[in-house]
Coordinates of C-alpha atoms in Angstrom, one line a residue:
Chain N
M356 CA 29.8 10.3 21.1
L357 CA 30.5 7.2 19.2
P358 CA 34.1 6.2 19.1
L359 CA 34.9 5.3 15.5
D360 CA 35.5 1.5 16.3
P361 CA 32.6 0.8 18.9
A362 CA 32.8 -2.2 21.0
P363 CA 29.4 -3.8 21.8
T364 CA 29.0 -2.7 25.0
E365 CA 29.9 1.2 23.8
L366 CA 27.2 0.5 21.1
E367 CA 24.6 -0.6 23.5
H368 CA 25.0 2.0 25.7
A369 CA 24.7 4.6 23.4
F370 CA 21.7 3.3 21.8
R371 CA 20.1 2.8 25.3
E372 CA 21.1 6.9 26.0
V373 CA 19.8 8.1 22.8
L374 CA 16.5 6.3 23.0
A375 CA 16.3 7.3 26.2
A376 CA 16.1 11.0 25.4
S377 CA 13.2 10.1 22.9
K378 CA 11.2 8.5 25.7
T379 CA 11.9 5.1 25.2
R380 CA 12.1 2.6 27.7
F381 CA 13.7 -0.9 28.7
V382 CA 12.5 -4.0 29.9
E383 CA 15.0 -6.8 30.1
E384 CA 14.4 -10.1 28.2
G385 CA 13.3 -12.2 31.0
A386 CA 10.9 -9.9 32.0
L387 CA 9.0 -9.3 29.1
A388 CA 6.6 -12.0 29.0
E389 CA 5.4 -10.8 32.7
H390 CA 5.5 -7.1 31.3
V391 CA 3.2 -8.0 28.8
R392 CA 0.7 -10.0 31.4
D393 CA 0.7 -7.1 33.6
F394 CA -0.6 -4.7 30.4
G395 CA -4.2 -5.6 31.3
T396 CA -5.9 -9.0 30.6
D397 CA -8.8 -7.0 28.8
K398 CA -6.6 -5.8 26.3
T399 CA -5.9 -6.3 22.9
I400 CA -2.4 -7.4 22.6
V401 CA -0.9 -8.8 19.3
S402 CA 2.0 -10.6 19.3
T403 CA 4.7 -12.2 16.7
V404 CA 7.3 -13.1 19.3
A405 CA 7.8 -16.5 20.5
G406 CA 6.9 -17.2 24.1
V407 CA 4.8 -14.0 24.0
S408 CA 1.4 -14.8 24.2
G409 CA -1.3 -12.4 22.2
T410 CA -5.3 -12.0 22.3
L411 CA -5.2 -11.3 18.5
N412 CA -4.1 -13.7 15.8
L413 CA -3.1 -11.5 12.8
A414 CA -4.0 -14.3 10.5
D415 CA -7.7 -13.6 11.5
I416 CA -7.5 -10.4 10.0
S417 CA -8.5 -9.6 6.3
D418 CA -8.3 -5.7 6.2
P419 CA -5.8 -3.3 8.2
L420 CA -9.0 -1.6 9.6
Q421 CA -9.9 -4.2 12.0
L422 CA -6.3 -3.3 13.9
A423 CA -8.1 -0.2 15.2
G424 CA -8.7 -1.7 18.8
V425 CA -5.1 -2.7 19.6
D426 CA -3.5 -2.0 22.7
L427 CA -0.3 -3.0 22.2
A428 CA 1.9 -5.0 19.5
V429 CA 5.1 -7.0 20.4
L430 CA 7.2 -7.3 17.5
H431 CA 10.7 -8.2 16.1
A432 CA 12.9 -5.2 14.7
R433 CA 16.0 -6.4 12.8
L434 CA 18.2 -3.8 13.2
G435 CA 19.1 -0.8 15.3
V436 CA 21.6 2.0 14.9
A437 CA 23.3 3.0 18.1
E438 CA 23.8 6.7 17.3
N439 CA 20.3 7.6 16.9
G440 CA 18.1 4.6 18.2
A441 CA 16.5 3.9 15.1
M442 CA 15.1 0.3 14.7
W443 CA 14.5 -1.3 10.8
L444 CA 11.2 -3.4 10.7
S445 CA 10.3 -4.7 7.2
E446 CA 6.7 -6.1 6.0
T447 CA 8.1 -9.1 7.3
E448 CA 8.7 -8.2 10.8
M449 CA 5.3 -6.1 11.0
V450 CA 3.0 -8.4 8.9
Y451 CA 0.4 -5.3 8.4
R452 CA 2.4 -2.0 7.3
A453 CA -0.4 -0.3 9.7
L454 CA 0.1 -2.1 13.0
P455 CA 3.3 -0.3 14.4
F456 CA 1.6 3.0 13.8
I457 CA -1.9 2.3 14.8
T458 CA -1.5 0.1 18.3
Q459 CA -1.6 2.4 21.2
H460 CA 1.2 1.0 22.4
L461 CA 4.4 -0.8 21.0
I462 CA 7.4 -3.2 22.1
L463 CA 10.5 -4.0 20.1
V464 CA 12.4 -6.8 20.4
L465 CA 16.2 -6.7 18.9
D466 CA 18.9 -8.7 19.2
R467 CA 22.4 -7.0 20.4
A468 CA 24.2 -8.9 17.7
A469 CA 21.8 -6.6 15.2
L470 CA 23.2 -3.3 16.5
V471 CA 25.5 -1.0 14.3
P472 CA 26.9 2.3 14.9
T473 CA 25.5 4.4 12.0
M474 CA 23.1 4.9 9.3
H475 CA 25.7 4.1 7.1
V476 CA 26.7 0.9 8.0
A477 CA 22.1 0.7 8.6
Y478 CA 21.8 1.2 5.2
R479 CA 24.4 -1.3 4.0
R480 CA 22.8 -4.1 6.2
I481 CA 19.3 -3.8 5.0
D482 CA 17.7 -3.8 1.6
I483 CA 15.4 -1.4 1.7
R484 CA 13.4 -3.0 -1.5
Q485 CA 13.2 -6.7 -0.1
T486 CA 9.4 -5.8 0.9
G487 CA 7.5 -3.1 -0.4
F488 CA 7.4 -1.1 2.9
G489 CA 9.7 -0.7 5.6
V490 CA 10.7 2.1 8.3
F491 CA 13.0 3.1 11.2
V492 CA 11.5 3.5 14.0
A493 CA 13.4 5.9 16.7
G494 CA 10.9 6.5 19.2
P495 CA 7.0 6.5 20.3
S496 CA 5.1 9.0 18.0
K497 CA 5.3 12.5 19.3
T498 CA 5.1 15.9 18.1
A499 CA 6.2 19.6 19.3
D500 CA 4.0 21.7 17.2
I501 CA 2.1 23.4 19.9
E502 CA 4.7 26.0 21.3
Q503 CA 7.4 23.6 21.1
S504 CA 6.4 21.6 24.0
L505 CA 7.0 18.0 23.8
V506 CA 4.2 15.9 23.4
I507 CA 4.1 11.8 23.0
G508 CA 1.7 10.3 21.4
A509 CA 0.9 12.1 18.5
H510 CA -1.1 9.4 16.2
G511 CA 0.7 6.6 16.9
P512 CA 1.9 4.8 19.9
R513 CA 1.8 6.2 23.1
S514 CA 4.9 4.5 24.3
L515 CA 7.9 2.6 23.0
T516 CA 9.8 -0.2 25.2
V517 CA 12.7 -2.0 23.9
V518 CA 13.8 -5.5 24.6
L519 CA 17.6 -6.4 23.8
R520 CA 18.2 -9.9 23.7
G521 CA 21.2 -12.1 23.2
S522 CA 24.9 -11.0 23.3
G523 CA 26.8 -8.3 20.9
G524 CA 28.0 -10.4 18.4
E525 CA 31.5 -9.7 16.8
E526 CA 30.7 -9.8 13.1
N527 CA 28.7 -6.5 13.4
F528 CA 31.7 -4.8 13.7
N529 CA 33.4 -5.8 10.3
I530 CA 32.0 -2.5 8.9
S531 CA 34.4 -2.2 5.9
P532 CA 33.0 -3.2 2.6
Chain M
M735 CA 0.6 44.9 -3.2
T736 CA 2.4 45.1 0.2
T737 CA 5.8 44.6 0.8
H738 CA 7.9 42.4 2.6
A739 CA 9.0 45.4 4.9
Q740 CA 5.1 46.6 5.2
R741 CA 4.4 43.2 6.5
A742 CA 7.1 43.1 8.5
A743 CA 6.1 45.9 10.4
T744 CA 2.7 44.7 10.9
F745 CA 4.5 41.6 12.8
L746 CA 6.6 44.0 14.6
R747 CA 3.6 45.9 16.5
D748 CA 3.4 43.3 19.3
E749 CA 6.6 43.7 20.7
P750 CA 6.3 40.8 23.4
R751 CA 5.2 38.4 20.7
T752 CA 8.0 39.2 18.2
D753 CA 10.1 38.6 21.2
W754 CA 8.5 35.2 21.8
H755 CA 8.6 34.4 18.1
D756 CA 12.6 35.2 17.7
Q757 CA 13.3 33.0 21.2
S758 CA 11.1 30.0 20.0
L759 CA 13.3 29.9 16.5
W760 CA 16.2 30.4 18.2
H761 CA 15.8 27.6 20.7
V762 CA 15.6 25.4 17.8
R763 CA 18.8 26.8 16.3
S764 CA 20.6 26.0 20.0
K765 CA 18.8 22.7 19.8
R766 CA 20.7 22.0 16.1
D767 CA 23.7 23.1 17.5
G768 CA 23.7 20.8 20.4
S769 CA 23.1 17.8 18.3
I770 CA 25.5 18.2 15.7
A771 CA 28.4 18.8 18.3
G772 CA 28.3 14.7 18.7
I773 CA 28.7 14.4 15.2
P774 CA 32.9 15.0 14.6
E775 CA 32.6 14.2 10.6
W776 CA 29.5 16.9 10.5
E777 CA 31.4 19.0 8.2
T778 CA 32.3 16.2 5.9
L779 CA 28.8 14.8 6.3
R780 CA 27.6 17.9 4.9
Q781 CA 29.8 18.3 1.9
L782 CA 29.2 14.8 1.0
G783 CA 25.2 15.9 1.1
S784 CA 26.1 18.9 -1.2
D785 CA 28.4 16.9 -3.7
I786 CA 25.6 14.1 -4.1
K787 CA 22.9 16.8 -4.7
D788 CA 25.5 18.6 -7.0
N789 CA 25.6 15.5 -8.9
V790 CA 21.9 14.7 -9.2
L791 CA 21.5 18.6 -10.3
S792 CA 24.0 17.4 -13.3
H793 CA 22.3 14.1 -14.2
L794 CA 18.4 15.0 -12.9
D795 CA 17.1 13.2 -16.5
T796 CA 18.8 10.0 -16.0
Y797 CA 18.0 9.8 -12.4
L798 CA 14.4 10.8 -12.9
E799 CA 14.1 8.0 -15.7
E800 CA 16.3 5.4 -13.5
F801 CA 13.3 5.9 -10.5
E802 CA 10.8 5.3 -13.1
R803 CA 11.9 2.4 -14.4
Q804 CA 12.4 1.0 -11.0
A805 CA 9.6 2.3 -9.4
T806 CA 7.1 1.1 -12.0
A807 CA 8.8 -2.6 -12.0
N808 CA 8.1 -2.7 -8.6
G809 CA 4.2 -1.8 -9.5
V810 CA 4.3 1.8 -8.9
V811 CA 2.4 4.3 -10.9
V812 CA 4.2 7.2 -11.9
H813 CA 3.2 10.6 -13.1
W814 CA 4.8 13.3 -14.6
A815 CA 3.4 16.9 -14.0
R816 CA 4.7 20.2 -16.1
D817 CA 2.9 22.4 -14.0
A818 CA 0.8 22.7 -10.5
A819 CA -2.4 22.6 -12.6
E820 CA -1.1 19.3 -14.0
H821 CA -0.3 17.9 -11.0
N822 CA -3.7 19.0 -9.5
R823 CA -5.5 17.4 -12.5
I824 CA -3.2 14.1 -12.2
V825 CA -4.4 13.9 -8.5
H826 CA -8.1 14.3 -8.7
G827 CA -8.0 12.2 -11.9
I828 CA -7.0 9.5 -9.6
L829 CA -9.3 10.1 -6.7
E830 CA -12.2 10.5 -9.1
R831 CA -11.6 7.0 -10.8
H832 CA -11.9 5.3 -7.4
G833 CA -15.0 7.5 -6.2
V834 CA -12.6 9.5 -3.2
D835 CA -14.7 12.1 -1.6
R836 CA -12.6 12.7 1.5
I837 CA -8.6 12.1 1.7
V838 CA -5.9 12.5 4.2
K839 CA -2.9 14.3 3.8
S840 CA 0.5 14.7 5.3
K841 CA 2.9 17.5 5.1
S842 CA 3.9 18.4 1.8
M843 CA 5.1 21.9 0.7
L844 CA 4.9 20.6 -2.6
T845 CA 1.2 20.5 -2.5
E846 CA 0.6 24.0 -1.0
E847 CA 3.0 25.3 -3.8
C848 CA 0.5 24.0 -5.9
H849 CA -2.7 24.7 -4.3
L850 CA -4.2 21.3 -4.4
N851 CA -6.4 21.5 -1.3
Q852 CA -8.2 24.4 -2.7
Y853 CA -8.5 22.4 -6.0
L854 CA -9.4 19.5 -4.5
E855 CA -12.0 21.3 -2.3
E856 CA -13.7 23.1 -5.4
H857 CA -14.2 19.5 -7.0
G858 CA -15.9 18.3 -3.8
V859 CA -13.3 16.6 -2.2
E860 CA -12.6 16.9 1.5
V861 CA -8.7 17.4 2.5
I862 CA -7.9 17.0 5.6
D863 CA -4.2 17.8 6.7
T864 CA -3.2 15.4 9.3
D865 CA 0.2 16.9 10.6
L866 CA -0.8 18.2 13.9
G867 CA 0.4 22.0 13.0
E868 CA -1.1 21.4 9.8
R869 CA -4.2 20.9 11.0
I870 CA -4.2 23.7 13.2
I871 CA -3.4 26.3 10.5
Q872 CA -5.6 24.6 8.3
L873 CA -8.6 24.7 10.6
R874 CA -7.8 28.7 11.1
G875 CA -7.7 28.9 7.2
E876 CA -4.0 30.3 6.9
P877 CA -1.2 29.2 5.4
P878 CA 1.9 27.3 7.0
S879 CA 4.8 29.9 8.7
H880 CA 7.5 27.3 8.7
I881 CA 7.9 24.5 6.5
V882 CA 8.7 22.1 9.5
M883 CA 6.7 24.0 12.5
P884 CA 3.8 25.0 10.4
A885 CA 2.3 26.7 13.6
I886 CA 5.4 28.1 14.9
H887 CA 3.3 31.8 15.3
L888 CA 0.8 30.4 17.1
K889 CA 0.4 30.7 20.9
K890 CA -0.8 27.8 22.6
E891 CA -3.8 30.0 23.9
E892 CA -4.7 30.7 20.5
I893 CA -4.7 27.2 19.6
G894 CA -6.6 26.0 22.6
Q895 CA -9.4 28.8 21.4
L896 CA -9.4 27.4 17.9
F897 CA -9.9 23.7 19.4
H898 CA -12.8 24.9 21.6
E899 CA -14.6 26.4 18.3
Q900 CA -13.7 23.8 16.1
L901 CA -13.3 20.7 17.9
G902 CA -15.3 20.8 21.2
T903 CA -12.6 21.4 23.9
D904 CA -13.3 22.9 26.7
V905 CA -13.3 26.6 27.2
G906 CA -9.7 28.0 27.9
A907 CA -8.0 24.7 28.1
S908 CA -4.5 25.5 26.5
D909 CA -2.4 22.7 28.0
P910 CA -0.7 21.1 24.7
Q911 CA -0.7 17.4 26.0
Y912 CA -4.7 18.3 26.5
L913 CA -4.9 19.6 23.2
T914 CA -2.8 16.9 21.3
E915 CA -5.1 14.4 23.0
A916 CA -7.9 15.9 21.1
A917 CA -6.4 16.3 17.8
R918 CA -5.3 12.7 18.1
Q919 CA -8.9 11.5 18.9
H920 CA -10.5 14.0 16.2
L921 CA -7.7 12.8 13.3
R922 CA -8.0 8.9 13.9
E923 CA -11.7 9.6 12.9
K924 CA -10.2 10.7 9.8
F925 CA -7.8 8.3 9.3
L926 CA -10.3 5.3 9.9
A927 CA -12.8 7.0 7.3
A928 CA -10.1 8.3 4.6
K929 CA -10.0 6.7 1.3
A930 CA -6.9 7.7 -0.1
G931 CA -3.7 9.3 1.4
I932 CA -1.6 11.6 0.4
T933 CA 2.5 12.7 1.4
G934 CA 5.3 14.7 0.3
V935 CA 8.1 12.9 -0.6
N936 CA 11.7 13.8 1.3
F937 CA 13.7 11.4 -0.8
A938 CA 13.1 9.3 -3.8
V939 CA 15.8 7.1 -4.6
A940 CA 16.7 6.4 -8.4
E941 CA 18.2 2.7 -7.7
T942 CA 15.2 1.2 -5.8
G943 CA 12.4 3.2 -7.1
G944 CA 10.8 3.9 -3.9
I945 CA 10.1 6.8 -2.3
V946 CA 11.3 8.1 1.5
V947 CA 8.9 9.9 3.8
C948 CA 10.3 11.4 7.5
T949 CA 7.6 12.2 10.3
N950 CA 7.6 12.4 13.8
E951 CA 4.2 11.9 14.6
G952 CA 3.6 8.9 12.5
N953 CA 0.6 10.8 10.6
A954 CA 2.0 10.3 7.2
D955 CA 1.9 6.3 7.8
M956 CA -1.6 6.3 9.2
G957 CA -3.0 7.7 6.4
I958 CA -1.5 5.9 3.7
H959 CA -1.1 2.2 5.4
L960 CA -4.9 2.5 6.3
A961 CA -6.6 3.9 3.0
P962 CA -6.4 1.3 -0.4
V963 CA -4.9 4.2 -2.5
Q964 CA -2.0 6.2 -1.7
I965 CA -0.2 9.1 -3.8
H966 CA 3.2 10.9 -3.2
C967 CA 3.9 14.3 -4.6
M968 CA 7.6 15.2 -5.1
G969 CA 9.3 18.2 -7.0
I970 CA 12.1 16.6 -9.7
E971 CA 15.0 17.5 -7.5
K972 CA 14.0 15.0 -4.6
V973 CA 15.4 12.1 -6.4
I974 CA 18.9 10.7 -5.3
P975 CA 20.9 8.1 -6.9
R976 CA 21.5 5.3 -4.2
A977 CA 20.1 3.5 -1.3
E978 CA 23.2 4.5 0.4
H979 CA 23.0 7.9 -0.2
L980 CA 19.8 7.9 2.6
G981 CA 22.5 7.3 5.8
V982 CA 24.2 10.6 4.4
F983 CA 20.6 12.6 4.3
T984 CA 18.7 10.9 7.6
R985 CA 22.0 11.8 9.5
L986 CA 21.7 15.4 8.1
L987 CA 17.6 16.2 8.1
A988 CA 16.4 16.1 11.4
R989 CA 19.3 17.1 12.8
S990 CA 19.6 20.4 11.3
A991 CA 15.8 20.7 11.4
T992 CA 15.2 20.2 15.1
G993 CA 18.1 18.8 16.5
Q994 CA 16.7 15.1 16.7
P995 CA 19.3 12.4 15.7
V996 CA 16.5 11.1 13.4
T997 CA 12.8 11.6 12.8
I998 CA 10.9 8.9 14.5
Y999 CA 9.6 7.6 11.7
T1000 CA 11.5 7.3 8.5
S1001 CA 9.4 5.4 6.1
H1002 CA 10.5 3.4 2.8
H1003 CA 7.4 3.0 0.3
H1004 CA 8.4 0.8 -2.5
A1005 CA 5.6 -0.9 -3.6
P1006 CA 1.0 -0.8 -3.1
K1007 CA 0.0 -2.4 -0.4
P1008 CA -1.7 -5.9 -0.9
G1009 CA -5.1 -4.8 -3.0
G1010 CA -3.8 -1.4 -2.8
E1011 CA -2.4 1.5 -5.5
M1012 CA 0.4 3.4 -5.2
H1013 CA 1.2 6.6 -7.2
V1014 CA 3.8 8.9 -7.3
V1015 CA 3.2 12.2 -8.9
I1016 CA 6.4 13.8 -10.2
V1017 CA 6.5 18.0 -10.6
D1018 CA 8.4 20.2 -12.3
N1019 CA 6.5 23.5 -11.7
G1020 CA 9.5 26.1 -12.9
R1021 CA 12.2 23.6 -11.2
S1022 CA 13.7 23.0 -14.8
E1023 CA 14.0 26.7 -15.3
Q1024 CA 15.7 27.6 -12.2
L1025 CA 18.0 24.5 -13.0
G1026 CA 19.1 26.7 -16.1
R1027 CA 19.7 29.5 -13.9
E1028 CA 23.6 29.0 -13.7
D1029 CA 24.0 31.8 -10.5
F1030 CA 20.6 29.8 -8.5
R1031 CA 20.2 26.4 -10.1
N1032 CA 21.7 24.9 -6.6
S1033 CA 18.7 26.1 -4.3
L1034 CA 17.5 22.8 -6.0
K1035 CA 19.6 21.1 -3.4
C1036 CA 17.3 22.0 -0.5
I1037 CA 16.3 19.2 1.5
R1038 CA 13.7 21.5 3.2
C1039 CA 15.2 21.4 7.0
G1040 CA 14.2 25.0 7.8
A1041 CA 17.5 25.2 9.3
C1042 CA 18.1 28.6 7.5
M1043 CA 14.8 30.2 8.9
N1044 CA 15.4 29.2 12.3
T1045 CA 18.8 31.1 12.5
C1046 CA 18.1 33.9 10.2
P1047 CA 17.5 37.3 12.3
I1048 CA 15.1 38.6 9.8
Y1049 CA 13.0 35.5 9.6
R1050 CA 13.2 35.3 13.4
R1051 CA 11.7 39.1 13.9
S1052 CA 9.4 39.3 11.0
G1053 CA 7.5 35.5 11.0
G1054 CA 7.1 33.4 8.0
H1055 CA 3.7 35.1 6.6
S1056 CA 5.6 38.4 6.1
Y1057 CA 7.3 36.4 3.1
D1058 CA 3.8 35.8 1.1
H1059 CA 5.5 32.6 -0.4
T1060 CA 4.9 28.7 -0.1
I1061 CA 8.4 28.4 1.3
P1062 CA 9.5 31.5 3.6
G1063 CA 12.9 32.3 4.7
P1064 CA 16.4 32.6 3.5
I1065 CA 15.6 29.8 0.8
G1066 CA 12.2 30.8 0.0
S1067 CA 13.8 34.1 -0.9
I1068 CA 15.9 32.4 -3.6
L1069 CA 13.6 30.2 -4.7
S1070 CA 10.7 32.7 -5.1
P1071 CA 12.2 35.6 -7.2
G1072 CA 12.9 33.2 -9.8
L1073 CA 9.1 32.4 -10.0
D1074 CA 7.4 36.0 -10.3
L1075 CA 10.3 38.7 -10.3
K1076 CA 8.0 41.5 -9.5
K1077 CA 5.9 40.2 -6.9
H1078 CA 8.6 38.1 -5.0
G1079 CA 11.9 40.4 -6.0
D1080 CA 11.7 42.2 -2.6
L1081 CA 12.5 38.9 -0.6
A1082 CA 16.2 39.3 -1.7
F1083 CA 16.2 42.5 0.2
A1084 CA 14.6 40.7 3.4
S1085 CA 18.4 40.0 4.6
T1086 CA 21.3 41.4 6.6
L1087 CA 23.3 39.3 4.2
C1088 CA 25.0 37.8 7.5
G1089 CA 25.5 34.2 6.0
S1090 CA 24.4 32.5 8.7
C1091 CA 21.9 30.5 6.3
S1092 CA 24.5 29.3 4.2
D1093 CA 26.6 28.7 7.5
V1094 CA 24.1 26.1 8.7
C1095 CA 22.5 24.8 5.7
P1096 CA 23.2 20.8 5.6
V1097 CA 23.7 20.5 2.0
K1098 CA 25.8 23.8 1.5
I1099 CA 23.7 26.4 -0.5
D1100 CA 25.3 29.4 -0.9
I1101 CA 22.0 31.2 0.5
H1102 CA 23.1 34.6 1.4
A1103 CA 25.4 35.5 -1.9
Q1104 CA 22.7 34.0 -4.1
L1105 CA 20.2 36.7 -2.3
Y1106 CA 22.5 39.2 -3.0
K1107 CA 22.8 38.1 -6.9
W1108 CA 18.9 38.7 -7.0
R1109 CA 19.2 42.0 -5.7
Q1110 CA 21.4 42.6 -8.9
I1111 CA 18.9 41.0 -11.3
V1112 CA 15.8 42.9 -9.2
S1113 CA 17.5 46.4 -9.9
E1114 CA 18.5 45.7 -13.5
A1115 CA 14.8 44.6 -14.0
G1116 CA 13.5 47.9 -12.8
H1117 CA 11.7 46.1 -9.9
L1118 CA 13.2 48.3 -7.0
A1119 CA 11.4 50.8 -4.8
S1120 CA 12.0 54.2 -5.5
T1121 CA 12.9 54.7 -1.8
K1122 CA 15.8 52.5 -2.4
R1123 CA 16.4 53.8 -6.5
I1124 CA 16.8 57.0 -5.8
P1125 CA 19.0 57.1 -2.9
L1126 CA 21.3 54.8 -4.7
L1127 CA 21.6 56.3 -7.8
G1128 CA 22.5 59.4 -5.5
A1129 CA 24.8 57.4 -3.6
G1130 CA 26.5 55.8 -6.9
A1131 CA 27.1 59.5 -8.4
V1132 CA 28.6 60.5 -5.2
L1133 CA 30.8 57.2 -4.3
S1134 CA 32.2 57.2 -8.1
R1135 CA 33.5 60.9 -7.8
G1136 CA 36.2 61.2 -4.8
G1137 CA 36.0 65.2 -4.8
L1138 CA 32.1 64.9 -4.5
Y1139 CA 32.4 62.3 -1.9
N1140 CA 34.5 64.3 0.3
F1141 CA 32.6 67.1 -0.1
V1142 CA 29.4 65.6 0.7
G1143 CA 30.6 63.8 3.2
K1144 CA 31.6 67.1 4.9
A1145 CA 28.1 68.9 4.2
A1146 CA 26.7 66.0 5.9
R1147 CA 28.5 66.1 8.9
T1148 CA 27.6 69.6 9.2
A1149 CA 24.0 69.8 8.2
L1150 CA 23.2 66.6 10.8
N1151 CA 24.2 68.6 13.3
L1152 CA 22.3 71.7 12.3
A1153 CA 19.3 70.3 10.9
P1154 CA 15.9 70.1 12.9
R1155 CA 15.0 66.6 13.4
A1156 CA 11.8 66.5 11.2
V1157 CA 14.3 67.3 8.4
V1158 CA 16.5 64.1 9.0
Y1159 CA 13.3 61.7 10.3
N1160 CA 10.9 62.0 8.0
R1161 CA 9.0 59.7 5.8
F1162 CA 11.5 59.7 3.2
N1163 CA 14.3 58.3 5.4
A1164 CA 13.0 54.7 5.9
W1165 CA 16.1 53.5 7.5
G1166 CA 15.5 56.2 10.5
E1167 CA 12.0 55.0 11.0
S1168 CA 12.7 52.7 13.7
R1169 CA 16.8 53.6 14.1
E1170 CA 18.6 56.5 15.1
L1171 CA 21.5 57.6 13.0
P1172 CA 24.9 57.1 14.5
E1173 CA 26.3 60.4 16.7
V1174 CA 27.7 62.8 13.7
P1175 CA 31.7 62.5 14.0
T1176 CA 33.6 65.8 13.4
E1177 CA 36.2 65.0 11.1
S1178 CA 36.0 61.9 8.8
F1179 CA 38.7 59.0 8.8
K1180 CA 40.8 60.8 6.0
E1181 CA 41.0 63.9 7.9
W1182 CA 41.9 62.2 10.7
Y1183 CA 44.5 60.1 9.2
D1184 CA 45.5 63.2 7.6
R1185 CA 46.4 64.8 10.6
T1186 CA 47.6 62.6 13.0
Q1187 CA 49.7 59.8 10.5
T1188 CA 50.7 61.8 7.4
S1189 CA 53.0 64.3 9.4
E1190 CA 54.9 61.4 11.1
A1191 CA 56.0 59.9 7.6

């Protein structure tokens, strides 16, 4: 349970705990480049994160169907919500609307300073109309439609990895309007 | 025409299966309880959700027009449909203009209500439901039995057999992981081949002219981001005033539905993709009429979380199909009599009136009170079954006369002790079919009171 006026460490603790419960992994910032390298040299990787190199350049693509073979996408998330682990991506971050869904695996990079306590604060921070599409992602794709058994990787990514970077900023906790 | 009680009796024939169904649903209800325990302000949130929806219902016309203005400004094409037939014609018209003969569709109770699949298939369009549960029941050719978990009534062995026959999975394989992977491969082909995607709508925001779709699987997004044409179908009651209200509803919805803190994907659509088209079809189909019924209008506040089904002792022990209506369970039982009182009126009686549905409802709909009110209307309209009507006439006559009540009570206590079993338990006593009458006391409460209390006074 989040306190009413959470400290940055409490926000991060809640955020990690709730995402771990939805089968999301965490990788430290310094280990990201190596983590992506270890993913496999024969894999199709898309990255919009500086310092992480991909094998497919999004500028070379003209149709989202060409993303069908993407194994891993490394993208920024703009904001994270501590109470439920949801992370906001607008079209600016995902480039192609289909990308965070069609990729087999997804890595999201989020600034610690962009953690907010609840959905109420989140909707005050973002402009849902800023781009034509935006999404909160709170875990890898999942289903429990067969006898309530949890299965990860329904249609979207089979795994979600989150990288938190920087330090928690005080300006985030000024939640009064 | 069968009644809910008859259909429930069929479901109850398999006792172990009934127990399994009951426990599956109760498990989901328990998860809901666990997840709201972490939100100390839960009751305040429910009140907020309820108040926002009350405001919406009182200004529905203004919010819908604001939504249309904003959406149009965003480049969205907004359509209005008076009823199911018009809705289906509009959707087919869009597909026809683009020469689309195969579409993928994510969960939408509205398109179930309008029988869109059937209509499109009759017009030569292949429709693939992409939510795993919905695909399972589509392959079986049956309707969903729950609005959030459409295949909750099926065992994994049955799904394994179905997938073996239809998708070529191994004989006897029933591991959910294996079956889900098979569906993933099968549906990925469909996503890549679809020329149009259709989704339902969880919330439409008047202020910004966008719509929000919540899923766990990501199937709605896979469908509409890969196809050039995207169509979103919504009932008129889905509109909410402002973007900030999404903060309230996204916190209420998933916790109430499955006990998750939020759905994995909460997708906000405001404009077509580059080179694409985005359509929103706004459907009335009887909702305005329900809005005009003072006692029942707030049933339109429903956000389709399914919590009332998971908690209902009748739903859990009769299954969604026993309701014979698109939306089953307690909320379905207050929505459907307004559509066809003769056909659905008996659903008002598919309740113990225990009130658990109203207690868990995230937008505070007084579901059990409305069930009670529908009973009066069903009775006044003369749709009560004679097995209910005649005993109630008798009961009314006896209960309104003190002397007669005392006499009949005494007579019954004597008669029930003397009468052979076959006289008491027969086809006229529906109540006694699966229950034993309580043991007959030797005296009434009144007699006991007279004997023990009055003398001391």
